Coordinates of C-alpha atoms in Angstrom, one line a residue:
Chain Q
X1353 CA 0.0 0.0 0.0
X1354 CA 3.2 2.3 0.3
X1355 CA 2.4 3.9 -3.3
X1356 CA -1.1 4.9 -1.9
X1357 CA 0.3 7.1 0.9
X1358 CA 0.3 10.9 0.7
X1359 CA 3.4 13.2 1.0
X1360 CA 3.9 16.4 1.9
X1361 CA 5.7 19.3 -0.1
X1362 CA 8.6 18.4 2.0
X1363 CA 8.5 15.1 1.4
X1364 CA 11.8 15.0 -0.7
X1365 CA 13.3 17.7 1.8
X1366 CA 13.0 15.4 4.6
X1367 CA 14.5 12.4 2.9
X1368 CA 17.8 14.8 1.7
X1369 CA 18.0 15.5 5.6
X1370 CA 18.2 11.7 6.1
X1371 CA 14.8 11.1 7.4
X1372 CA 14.1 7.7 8.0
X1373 CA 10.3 7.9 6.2
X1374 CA 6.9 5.7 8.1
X1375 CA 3.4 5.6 7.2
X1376 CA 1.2 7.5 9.7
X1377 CA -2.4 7.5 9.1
X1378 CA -2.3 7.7 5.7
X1379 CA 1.0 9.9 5.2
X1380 CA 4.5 9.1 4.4
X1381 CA 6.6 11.3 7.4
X1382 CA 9.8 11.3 8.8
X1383 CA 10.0 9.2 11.9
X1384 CA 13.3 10.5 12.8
X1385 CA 16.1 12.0 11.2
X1386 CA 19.3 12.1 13.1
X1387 CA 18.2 10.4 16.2
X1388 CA 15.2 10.8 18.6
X1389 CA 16.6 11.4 21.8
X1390 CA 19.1 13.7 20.1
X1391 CA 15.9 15.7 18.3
X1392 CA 14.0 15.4 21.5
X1393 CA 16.7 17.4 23.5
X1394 CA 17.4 20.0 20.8
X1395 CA 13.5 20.7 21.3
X1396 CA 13.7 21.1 25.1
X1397 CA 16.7 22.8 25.0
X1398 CA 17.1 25.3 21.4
X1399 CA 14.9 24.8 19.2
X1400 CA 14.1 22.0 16.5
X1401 CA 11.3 21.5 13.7
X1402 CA 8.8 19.7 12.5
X1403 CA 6.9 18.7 9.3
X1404 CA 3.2 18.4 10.2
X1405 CA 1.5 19.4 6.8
X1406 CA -0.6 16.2 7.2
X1407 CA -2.8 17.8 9.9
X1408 CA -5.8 19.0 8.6
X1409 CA -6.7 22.6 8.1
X1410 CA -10.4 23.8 7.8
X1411 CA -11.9 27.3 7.3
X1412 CA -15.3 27.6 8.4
X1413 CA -16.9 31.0 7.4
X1414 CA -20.1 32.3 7.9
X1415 CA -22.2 35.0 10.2
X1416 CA -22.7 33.1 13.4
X1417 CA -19.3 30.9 12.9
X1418 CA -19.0 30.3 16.5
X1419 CA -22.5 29.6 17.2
X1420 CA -23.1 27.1 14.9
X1421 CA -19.5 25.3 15.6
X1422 CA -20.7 25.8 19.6
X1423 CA -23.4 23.0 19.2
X1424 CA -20.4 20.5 18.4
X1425 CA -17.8 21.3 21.2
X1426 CA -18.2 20.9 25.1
X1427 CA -15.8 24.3 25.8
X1428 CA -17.0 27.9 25.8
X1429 CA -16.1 29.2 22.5
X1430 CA -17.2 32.7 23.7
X1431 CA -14.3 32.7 25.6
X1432 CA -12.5 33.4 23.1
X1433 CA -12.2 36.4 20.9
X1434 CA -10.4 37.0 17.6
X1435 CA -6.9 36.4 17.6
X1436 CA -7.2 34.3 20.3
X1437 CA -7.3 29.9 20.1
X1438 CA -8.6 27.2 22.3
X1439 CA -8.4 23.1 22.4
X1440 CA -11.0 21.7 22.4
X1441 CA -12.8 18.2 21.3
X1442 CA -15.7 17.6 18.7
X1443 CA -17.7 14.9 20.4
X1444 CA -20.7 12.5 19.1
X1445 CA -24.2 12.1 20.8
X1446 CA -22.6 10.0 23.1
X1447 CA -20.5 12.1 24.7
X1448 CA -17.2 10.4 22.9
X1449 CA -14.4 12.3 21.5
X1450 CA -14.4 11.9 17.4
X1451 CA -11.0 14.3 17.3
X1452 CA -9.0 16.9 19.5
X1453 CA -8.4 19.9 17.5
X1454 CA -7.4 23.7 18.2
X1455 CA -9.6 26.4 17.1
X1456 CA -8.5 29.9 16.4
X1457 CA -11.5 32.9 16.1
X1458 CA -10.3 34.9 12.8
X1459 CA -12.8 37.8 13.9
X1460 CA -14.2 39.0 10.5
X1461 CA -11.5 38.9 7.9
X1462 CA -11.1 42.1 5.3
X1463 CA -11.2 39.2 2.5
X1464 CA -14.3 38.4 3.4
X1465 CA -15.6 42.3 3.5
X1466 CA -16.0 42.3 7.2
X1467 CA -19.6 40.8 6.9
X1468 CA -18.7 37.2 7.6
X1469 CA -17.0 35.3 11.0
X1470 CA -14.1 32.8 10.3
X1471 CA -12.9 30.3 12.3
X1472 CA -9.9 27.9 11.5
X1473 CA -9.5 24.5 12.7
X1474 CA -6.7 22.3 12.7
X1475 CA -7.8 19.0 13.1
X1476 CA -6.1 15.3 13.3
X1477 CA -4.8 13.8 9.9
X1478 CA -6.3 10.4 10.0
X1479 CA -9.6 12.2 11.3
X1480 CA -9.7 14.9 8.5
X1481 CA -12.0 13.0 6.0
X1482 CA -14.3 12.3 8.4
X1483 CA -14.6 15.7 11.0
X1484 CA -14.9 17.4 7.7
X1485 CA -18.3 15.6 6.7
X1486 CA -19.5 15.8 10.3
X1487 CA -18.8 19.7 10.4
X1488 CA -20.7 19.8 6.4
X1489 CA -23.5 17.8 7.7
X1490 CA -24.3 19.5 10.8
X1491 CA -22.9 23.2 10.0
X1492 CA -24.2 23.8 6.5
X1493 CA -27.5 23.7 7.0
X1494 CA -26.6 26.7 9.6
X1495 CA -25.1 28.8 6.1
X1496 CA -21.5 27.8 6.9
X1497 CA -18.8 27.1 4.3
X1498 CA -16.2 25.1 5.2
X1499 CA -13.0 25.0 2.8
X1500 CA -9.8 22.7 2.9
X1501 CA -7.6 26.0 4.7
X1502 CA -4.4 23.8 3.8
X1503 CA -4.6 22.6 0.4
X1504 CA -0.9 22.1 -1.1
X1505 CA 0.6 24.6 1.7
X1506 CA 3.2 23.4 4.6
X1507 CA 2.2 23.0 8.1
X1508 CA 5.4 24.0 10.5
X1509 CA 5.7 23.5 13.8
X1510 CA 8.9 25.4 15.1
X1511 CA 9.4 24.5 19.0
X1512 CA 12.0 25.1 22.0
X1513 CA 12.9 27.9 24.3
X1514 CA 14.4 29.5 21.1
X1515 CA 11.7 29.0 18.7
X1516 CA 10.8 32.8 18.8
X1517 CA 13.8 34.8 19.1
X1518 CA 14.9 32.6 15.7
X1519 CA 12.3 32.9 13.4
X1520 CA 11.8 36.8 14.7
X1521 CA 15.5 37.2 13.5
X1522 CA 15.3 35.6 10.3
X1523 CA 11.6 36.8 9.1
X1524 CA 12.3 40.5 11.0
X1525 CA 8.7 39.9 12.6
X1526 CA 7.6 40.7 15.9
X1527 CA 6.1 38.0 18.4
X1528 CA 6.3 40.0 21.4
X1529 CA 2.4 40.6 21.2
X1530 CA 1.4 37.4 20.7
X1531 CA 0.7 35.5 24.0
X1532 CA 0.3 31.8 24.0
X1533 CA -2.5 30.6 21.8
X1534 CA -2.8 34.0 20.2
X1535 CA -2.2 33.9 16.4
X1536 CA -2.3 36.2 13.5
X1537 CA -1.0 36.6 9.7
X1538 CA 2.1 38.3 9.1
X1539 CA 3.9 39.1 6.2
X1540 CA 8.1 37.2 6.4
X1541 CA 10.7 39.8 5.6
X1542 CA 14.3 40.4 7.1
X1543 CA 16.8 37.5 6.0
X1544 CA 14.0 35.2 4.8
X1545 CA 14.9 33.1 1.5
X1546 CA 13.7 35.1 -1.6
X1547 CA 11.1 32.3 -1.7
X1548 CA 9.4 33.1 1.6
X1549 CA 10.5 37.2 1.5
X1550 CA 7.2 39.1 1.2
X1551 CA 5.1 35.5 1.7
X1552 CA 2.3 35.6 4.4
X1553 CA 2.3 33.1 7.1
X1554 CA -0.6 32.3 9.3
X1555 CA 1.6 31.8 12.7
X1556 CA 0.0 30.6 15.8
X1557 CA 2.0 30.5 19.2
X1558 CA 0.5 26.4 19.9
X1559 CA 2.4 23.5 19.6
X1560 CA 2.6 19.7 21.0
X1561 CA 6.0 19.6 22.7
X1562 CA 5.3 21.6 26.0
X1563 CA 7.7 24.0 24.7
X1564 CA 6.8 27.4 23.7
X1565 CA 6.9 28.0 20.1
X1566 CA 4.7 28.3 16.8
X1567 CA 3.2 26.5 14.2
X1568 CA 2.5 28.3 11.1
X1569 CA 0.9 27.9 7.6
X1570 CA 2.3 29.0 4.8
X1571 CA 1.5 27.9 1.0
X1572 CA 4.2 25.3 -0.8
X1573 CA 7.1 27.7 -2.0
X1574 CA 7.4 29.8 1.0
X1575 CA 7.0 26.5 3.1
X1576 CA 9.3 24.6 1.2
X1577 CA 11.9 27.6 1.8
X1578 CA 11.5 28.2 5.1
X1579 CA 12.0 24.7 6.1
X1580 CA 15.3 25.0 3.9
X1581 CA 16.4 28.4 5.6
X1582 CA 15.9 26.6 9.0
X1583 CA 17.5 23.7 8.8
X1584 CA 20.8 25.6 6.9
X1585 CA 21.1 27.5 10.0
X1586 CA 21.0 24.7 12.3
X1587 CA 17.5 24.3 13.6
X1588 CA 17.3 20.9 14.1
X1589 CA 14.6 18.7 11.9
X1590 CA 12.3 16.5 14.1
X1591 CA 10.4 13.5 13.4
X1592 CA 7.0 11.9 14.7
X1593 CA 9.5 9.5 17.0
X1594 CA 10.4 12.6 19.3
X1595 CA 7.0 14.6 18.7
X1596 CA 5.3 11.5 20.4
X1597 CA 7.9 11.5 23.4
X1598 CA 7.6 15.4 24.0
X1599 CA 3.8 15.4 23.6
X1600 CA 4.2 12.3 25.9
X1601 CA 6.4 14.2 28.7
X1602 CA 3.6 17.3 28.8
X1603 CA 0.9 14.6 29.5
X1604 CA -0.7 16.0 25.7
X1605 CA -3.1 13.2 24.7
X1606 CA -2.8 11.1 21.5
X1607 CA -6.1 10.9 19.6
X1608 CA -6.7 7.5 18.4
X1609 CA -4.6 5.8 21.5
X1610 CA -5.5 7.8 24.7
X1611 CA -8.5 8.7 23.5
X1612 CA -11.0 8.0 20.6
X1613 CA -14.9 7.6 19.7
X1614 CA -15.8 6.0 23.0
X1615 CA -14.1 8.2 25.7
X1616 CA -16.0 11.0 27.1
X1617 CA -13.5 14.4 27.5
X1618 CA -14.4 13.4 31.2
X1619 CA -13.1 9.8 31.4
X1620 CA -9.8 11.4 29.4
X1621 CA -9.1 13.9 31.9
X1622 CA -9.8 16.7 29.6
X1623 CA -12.7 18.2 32.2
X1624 CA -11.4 21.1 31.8
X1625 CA -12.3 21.2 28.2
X1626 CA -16.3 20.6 29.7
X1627 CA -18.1 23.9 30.6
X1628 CA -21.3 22.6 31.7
X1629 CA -21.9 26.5 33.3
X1630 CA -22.2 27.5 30.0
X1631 CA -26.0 27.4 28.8
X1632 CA -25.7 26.5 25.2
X1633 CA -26.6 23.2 23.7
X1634 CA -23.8 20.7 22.3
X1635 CA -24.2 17.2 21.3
X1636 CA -23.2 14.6 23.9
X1637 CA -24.2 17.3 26.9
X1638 CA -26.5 14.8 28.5
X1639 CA -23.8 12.5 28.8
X1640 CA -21.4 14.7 30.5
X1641 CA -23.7 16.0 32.4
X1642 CA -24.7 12.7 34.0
X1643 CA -20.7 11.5 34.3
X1644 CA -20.1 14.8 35.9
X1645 CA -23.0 14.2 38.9
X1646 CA -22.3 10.8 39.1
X1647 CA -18.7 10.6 38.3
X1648 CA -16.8 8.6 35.6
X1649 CA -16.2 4.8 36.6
X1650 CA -12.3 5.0 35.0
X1651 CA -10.2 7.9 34.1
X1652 CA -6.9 8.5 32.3
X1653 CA -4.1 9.1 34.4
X1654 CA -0.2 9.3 34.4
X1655 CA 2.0 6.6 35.7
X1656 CA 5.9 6.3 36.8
X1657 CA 7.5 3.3 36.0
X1658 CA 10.1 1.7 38.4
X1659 CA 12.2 -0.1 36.1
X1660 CA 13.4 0.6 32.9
X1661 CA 10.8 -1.4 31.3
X1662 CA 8.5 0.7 28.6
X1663 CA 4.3 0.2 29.2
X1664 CA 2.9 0.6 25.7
X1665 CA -0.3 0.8 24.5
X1666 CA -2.3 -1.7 25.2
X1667 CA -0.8 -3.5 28.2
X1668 CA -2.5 -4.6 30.8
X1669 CA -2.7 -2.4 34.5
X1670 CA -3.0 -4.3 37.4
X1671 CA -3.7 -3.8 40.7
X1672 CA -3.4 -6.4 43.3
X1673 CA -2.6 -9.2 40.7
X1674 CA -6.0 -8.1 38.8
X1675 CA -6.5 -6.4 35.3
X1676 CA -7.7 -3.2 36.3
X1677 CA -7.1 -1.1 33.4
X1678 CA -4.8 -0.5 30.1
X1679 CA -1.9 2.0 29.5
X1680 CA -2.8 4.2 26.1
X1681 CA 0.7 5.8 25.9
X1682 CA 4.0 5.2 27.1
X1683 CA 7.3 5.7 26.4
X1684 CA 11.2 6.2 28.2
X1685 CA 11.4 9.8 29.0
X1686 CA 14.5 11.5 27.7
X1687 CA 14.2 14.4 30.0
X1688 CA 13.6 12.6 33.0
X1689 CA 15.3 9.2 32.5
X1690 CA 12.2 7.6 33.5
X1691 CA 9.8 5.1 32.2
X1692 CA 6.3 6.7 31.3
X1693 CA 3.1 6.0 30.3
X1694 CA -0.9 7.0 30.0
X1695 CA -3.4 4.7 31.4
X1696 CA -7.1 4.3 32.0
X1697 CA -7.7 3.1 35.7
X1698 CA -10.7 2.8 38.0
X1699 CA -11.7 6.1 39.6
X1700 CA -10.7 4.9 43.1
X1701 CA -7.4 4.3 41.8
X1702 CA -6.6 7.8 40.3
X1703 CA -4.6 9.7 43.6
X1704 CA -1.5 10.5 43.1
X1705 CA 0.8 7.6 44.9
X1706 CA -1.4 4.9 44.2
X1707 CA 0.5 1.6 43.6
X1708 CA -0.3 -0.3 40.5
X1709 CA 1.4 -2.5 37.9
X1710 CA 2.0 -3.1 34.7
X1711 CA 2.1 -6.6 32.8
X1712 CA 5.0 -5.8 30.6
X1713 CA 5.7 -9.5 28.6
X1714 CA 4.6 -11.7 31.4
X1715 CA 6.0 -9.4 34.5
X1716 CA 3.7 -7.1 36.6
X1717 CA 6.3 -4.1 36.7
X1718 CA 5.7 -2.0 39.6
X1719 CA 3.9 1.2 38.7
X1720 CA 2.8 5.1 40.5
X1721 CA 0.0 7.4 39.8
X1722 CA 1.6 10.5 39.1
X1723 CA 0.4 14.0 38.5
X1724 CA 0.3 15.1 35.1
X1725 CA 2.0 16.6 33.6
X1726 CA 5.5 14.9 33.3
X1727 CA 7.0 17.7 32.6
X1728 CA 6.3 21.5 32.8
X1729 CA 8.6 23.8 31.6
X1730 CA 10.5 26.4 33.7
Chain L
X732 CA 27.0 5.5 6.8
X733 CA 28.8 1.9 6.3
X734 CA 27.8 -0.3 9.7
X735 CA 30.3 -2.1 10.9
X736 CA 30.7 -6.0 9.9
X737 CA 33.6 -7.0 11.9
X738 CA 35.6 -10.0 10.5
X739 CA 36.1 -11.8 13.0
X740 CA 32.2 -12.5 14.1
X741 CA 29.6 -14.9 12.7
X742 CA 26.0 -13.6 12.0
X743 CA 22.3 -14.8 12.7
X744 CA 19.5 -13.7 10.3
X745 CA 18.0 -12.1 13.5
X746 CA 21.2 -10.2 13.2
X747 CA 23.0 -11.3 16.5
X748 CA 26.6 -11.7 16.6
X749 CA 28.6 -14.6 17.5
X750 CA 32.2 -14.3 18.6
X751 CA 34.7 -16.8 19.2
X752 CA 37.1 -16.5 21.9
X753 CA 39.1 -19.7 22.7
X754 CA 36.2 -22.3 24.1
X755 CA 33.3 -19.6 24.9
X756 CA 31.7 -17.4 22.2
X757 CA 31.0 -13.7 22.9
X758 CA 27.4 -12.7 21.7
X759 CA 25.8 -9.7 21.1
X760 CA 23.5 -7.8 18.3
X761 CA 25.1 -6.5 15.2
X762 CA 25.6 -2.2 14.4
X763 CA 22.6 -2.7 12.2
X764 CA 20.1 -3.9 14.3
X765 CA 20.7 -1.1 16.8
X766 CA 21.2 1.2 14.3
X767 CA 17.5 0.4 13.3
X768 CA 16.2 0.2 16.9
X769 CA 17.2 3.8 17.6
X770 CA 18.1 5.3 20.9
X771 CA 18.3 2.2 23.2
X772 CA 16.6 1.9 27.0
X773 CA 16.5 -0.8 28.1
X774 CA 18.2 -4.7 28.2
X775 CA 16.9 -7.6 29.4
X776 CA 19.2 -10.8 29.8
X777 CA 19.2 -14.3 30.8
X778 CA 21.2 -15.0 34.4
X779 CA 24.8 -16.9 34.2
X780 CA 24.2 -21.0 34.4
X781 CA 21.0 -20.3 31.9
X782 CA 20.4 -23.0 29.1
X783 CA 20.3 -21.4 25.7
X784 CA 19.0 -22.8 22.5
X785 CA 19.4 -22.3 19.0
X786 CA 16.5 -19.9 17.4
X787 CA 15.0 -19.2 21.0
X788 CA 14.2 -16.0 22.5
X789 CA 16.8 -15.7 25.8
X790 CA 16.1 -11.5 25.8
X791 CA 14.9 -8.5 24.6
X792 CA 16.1 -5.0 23.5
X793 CA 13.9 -1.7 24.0
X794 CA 14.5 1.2 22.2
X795 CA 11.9 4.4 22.8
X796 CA 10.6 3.6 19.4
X797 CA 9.9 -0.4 19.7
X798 CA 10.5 -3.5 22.2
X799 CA 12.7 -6.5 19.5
X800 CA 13.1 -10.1 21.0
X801 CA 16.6 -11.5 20.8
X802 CA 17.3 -14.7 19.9
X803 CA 20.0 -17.5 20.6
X804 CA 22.4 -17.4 17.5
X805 CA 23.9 -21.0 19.2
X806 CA 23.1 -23.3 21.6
X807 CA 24.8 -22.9 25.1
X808 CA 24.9 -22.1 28.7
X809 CA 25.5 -18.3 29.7
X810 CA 28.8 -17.9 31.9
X811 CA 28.7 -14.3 32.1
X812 CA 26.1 -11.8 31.0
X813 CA 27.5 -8.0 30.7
X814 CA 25.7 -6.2 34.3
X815 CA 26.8 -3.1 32.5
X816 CA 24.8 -2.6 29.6
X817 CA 21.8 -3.6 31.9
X818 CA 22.4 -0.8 33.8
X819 CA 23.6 1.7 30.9
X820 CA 22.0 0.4 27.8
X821 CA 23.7 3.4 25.6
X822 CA 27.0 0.8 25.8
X823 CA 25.5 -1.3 23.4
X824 CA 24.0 1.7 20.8
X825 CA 27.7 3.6 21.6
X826 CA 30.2 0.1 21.2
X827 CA 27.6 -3.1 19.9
X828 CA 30.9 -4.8 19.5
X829 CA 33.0 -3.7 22.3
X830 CA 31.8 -2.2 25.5
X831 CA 28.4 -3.2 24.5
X832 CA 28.4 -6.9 24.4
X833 CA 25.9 -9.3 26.1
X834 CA 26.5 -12.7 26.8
X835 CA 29.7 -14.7 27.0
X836 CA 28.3 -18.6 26.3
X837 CA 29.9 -22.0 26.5
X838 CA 28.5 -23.6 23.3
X839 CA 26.7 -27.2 23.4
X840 CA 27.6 -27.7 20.0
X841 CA 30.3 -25.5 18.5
X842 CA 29.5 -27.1 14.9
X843 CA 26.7 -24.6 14.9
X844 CA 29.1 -21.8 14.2
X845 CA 29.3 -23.1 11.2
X846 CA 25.4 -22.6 10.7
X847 CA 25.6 -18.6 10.6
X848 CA 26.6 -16.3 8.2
X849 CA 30.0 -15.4 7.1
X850 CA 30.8 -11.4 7.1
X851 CA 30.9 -11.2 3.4
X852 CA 27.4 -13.1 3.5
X853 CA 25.6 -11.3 6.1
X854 CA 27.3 -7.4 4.7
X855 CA 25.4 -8.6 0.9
X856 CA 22.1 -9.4 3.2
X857 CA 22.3 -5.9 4.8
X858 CA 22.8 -4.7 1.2
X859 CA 19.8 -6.4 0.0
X860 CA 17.4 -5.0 2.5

C-alpha cells in the first residue's frame, strides 16, 4: 500500500536530511532524522522542527461561525475572541471524543468584506475526511462554508525555548504581542529566503512539545523555503518519534490511542475542556452531564514506572494481581530518565501515589499514579 | 553511513553476533540492528548458568521507538552476561561490539558456528534490504 500514501511538499526535503520515512495514518513522514533522543533534546533545550503538513486545516466561514461550531464542542467558544485559540474536542451524541483539535477565532476577515465570521480549525490527519463531513453535515445547514484552509501549503511546527527569538531574526517579525495561543498573519521579511520574503504566514504561538513555540501555515514555495532556511542555519529537523515522546512528557493526549470515539472528554481527563456552566446546547451534553453528577467509573491518568521497562499501548494495569485497566501511551522519557506512560484506571485508583502495575511480557512491573503533567517547563 | 561487519564475528538472520574467543563465544547484536532500533533503553538478559537454545528468544532490547526479541544465535549455557549494559543500555547503541556486548556462552555444539553467516554473506544481506 506504500504507493497509496500521501506526501507532503517536504517530502523529498526530509528524505535529503536523512529522514528515516513511516506511514502514519495515511502519510509518508519522517519518523526521525538524526536520532530521537538527540531531536528530543534539541526541542527542550534550542529549538528543532517539524513537518506536520498532514494535519488537517479547515476554514469555516459564515455569520454566526461560532454559534453554529458551539453546538459540536463541550468548551466555551465565547471565551475566546479573535486572535485568540482554544483546544478543544468535537464529540458525538454520546458524549465520545471523534478528534481533538485547536480552534483559532479569525474575527471578520477584510477578504471576506468584514460581513462574515471565520474560524480555522486544525484537526487530526487520519480524522480529517471524516470531521470534515460531520462539520458539512451539521454546520451547512446553519449557512456555513467550510474549505480545505491547507490545500498544497506546509504546516510547520517550530518548537523550544528559542523557537521565537529565531524565526523573529530571520523573518524580521515581531512576536512580542502574541501571548500563548494568540495567532495572527504576518507578512516574512528580514533575512527570509527570496522564496518566503514578502510570503504571508498564518503563525499561531500552539504546539505539542510543552515547549513554547509556533506552528505556522504558509503555502508550498514559501513553506518549502523556510523549512530549507531553518535547517541551513542549524534548527534541528524532528520527526514523529520525538514529537510523540515530548507530547508524551507534557501529559498532551494522542487521539486515536489515549482517547477516541468512545471516551468522554471526562473519562480522558480533559474536564477542563467541559463547561457545563455555559447554557448552550452541544451534542453529547446529556452524557457529560450525567458522568459529571455521578462521576466517571475509569479515568486517564499518568504513571511512573520503576524499572526501565517501557508500558505501551495496550498492556495490561494491574492492581493487586488483577487487570484493572490498560496503559494508552508510554514511552522512556529522555528528560527525566524515567519510564512513562498514560493509562485508564478505575476512579478509586486515580490519587496521586497509588501503587499499580503493569504486565510488561509476562511481568507485573511495579507502577505510581503520578500528576500530570510529566514535565512542565520552567 | 557503512555499519560495521567486523571479521572476526559470525551472523544470525535475526542479526545477532557470534564471537569466538578460545572455548566460549562472545554474543551480542550487530551495528545494524541497533542502528534500526534507535536510541536504546532498556536490556533484558538471561542470568549466568542459563540453558540457551538455538533460534529461542533468551532476551529483549527496547529502544523508545519499539521493544525486539533476541534470539539464541547458538546453543549454550551463559557464563557471564555484561551487568553493565543492563544498567547503561547506551553501551550497546555507543560500542555493539566492544563495550556493549551481552552474553559470553559455552556452546553445546560448536558445529553450529558453522550454521551462521559469514561477514561477506551477512554485509550482501544488509545490502539487500
Amino acid at each position: 500500500m506504500a504507493e497509496s500514501l500521501k506526501r507532503t511538499p517536504l517530502n523529498g526535503a526530509c528524505r535529503a536530511a536523512g529522514a528515516r520515512m513511516v506511514p502514519f495514518e495515511g502519510w509518508e513522514m519522517p519518523v526521525q532524522f538524526q536520532g530521537l533522543v538527540q531531536e528530543h533534546r534539541a526541542v527542550r533545550e534550542r529549538c528543532g522542527v517539524f513537518d506536520i503538513s498532514h494535519m488537517g486545516v479547515l476554514r469555516l466561514r459564515g455569520d454566526g461561525a461560532k454559534d453554529a461550531l458551539q453546538a459540536l464542542v463541550p468548551s466555551d467558544l465565547f471565551r475566546i475572541g479573535p486572535g485568540e485559540a482554544t483546544y478543544t474536542v468535537l464529540l458525538n451524541e454520546a458524549g465520545g471524543i471523534r478528534d481533538d483539535l485547536i480552534v483559532y477565532d479569525r474575527g471578520r476577515p477584510e477578504d471576506t468584506d468584514g460581513a462574515r465570521d471565520e474560524l480555522l480549525l486544525i484537526i487530526n490527519a487520519g480524522c480529517a475526511e471524516a470531521d470534515t463531513a460531520w462539520l458539512r453535515q451539521n454546520l451547512e445547514p446553519a449557512g456555513l462554508v467550510i474549505s480545505d484552509r491547507k490545500a498544497d501549503g506546509v504546516l510547520l511546527a517550530l518548537q523550544g525555548p528559542e523557537a521565537i527569538g529565531r524565526l523573529e531574526a530571520l523573518a524580521a517579525v515581531d512576536l512580542s504581542g502574541l501571548p500563548r495561543f494568540a495567532h495572527r498573519t504576518f507578512t516574512l521579511a528580514g533575512s527570509a529566503a527570496a522564496e518566503a520574503a514578502g510570503a504571508s504566514a498564518f503563525v499561531a504561538r500552539t504546539g505539542y512539545t510543552g515547549e513554547d513555540g509556533v506552528e505556522l501555515l504558509l503555502d508550498r514555495a514559501a513553506g518549502c523555503a523556510l523549512w530549507a532556511q531553518l535547517l541551513a542555519e542549524g534548527v534541528v529537523p524532528c520527526g514523529l518519534g520525538a514529537r510523540d515522546t515530548l507530547r508524551l512528557e507534557a501529559a498532551m493526549h494522542l487521539y486515536g490511542s489515549d482517547m477516541d470515539s468512545s471516551t468522554t472528554p471526562l473519562e480522558a481527563a480533559l474536564g477542563w475542556l467541559v463547561h457545563l456552566e455555559m447554557p448552550a446546547s452541544f451534542i453529547g451534553r446529556e452524557v457529560l452531564e450525567r458522568q459529571s453528577a455521578e462521576g466517571v467509573s475509569r479515568r486517564l491518568v499518568g504513571l511512573k514506572l520503576q524499572g526501565r521497562a517501557i508500558a505501551r499501548h495496550g498492556y495490561p494495569v494491574l492492581r493487586q494481581g488483577q487487570v484493572v485497566g490498560e496503559v494508552t501511551s508510554g514511552t522512556w522519557s529522555p528528560t527525566l530518565g524515567e519510564a512513562i506512560a498514560l493509562a485508564y484506571v478505575p476512579a478509586d485508583s486515580t490519587r496521586p501515589g497509588t501503587e499499580l502495575a503493569v504486565e510488561i511480557r509476562g511481568k507485573a512491573e511495579p507502577a505510581m499514579v503520578v500528576k500530570r503533567p510529566f514535565y512542565r517547563r520552567a | 553511513m557503512a555499519l560495521q561487519v567486523p571479521d572476526d564475528c559470525r551472523y544470525a538472520d535475526s542479526h545477532e553476533y557470534v564471537r569466538p574467543e578460545g572455548e566460549l563465544v562472545r554474543v551480542g547484536v550487530s551495528a545494524f540492528a541497533v542502528d534500526q532500533l534507535g536510541d536504546i533503553v532498556f536490556v533484558e538478559l538471561p542470568e549466568p548458568g542459563s540453558v540457551l537454545e538455538r533460534g529461542s528468544s533468551f532476551g529483549t532490547v527496547e529502544s523508545v521507538k519499539a521493544v525486539e526479541e533476541l534470539y539464541a544465535p547458538i546453543s549454550g549455557t551463559v557464563e557471564l552476561r555484561n551487568e553493565a549494559v543492563l544498567s547503561s543500555p547506551e553501551e550497546l547503541q555507543n560500542d555493539p561490539y566492544g563495550e556493549g556486548w551481552l552474553l559470553l556462552v559455552r556452546p553445546s555444539d560448536p558445529a553450529q558456528l558453522d550454521d551462521l553467516l559469514q561477514p561477506a554473506s551477512y554485509r550482501s544481506k544488509l545490502e539487500g534490504s
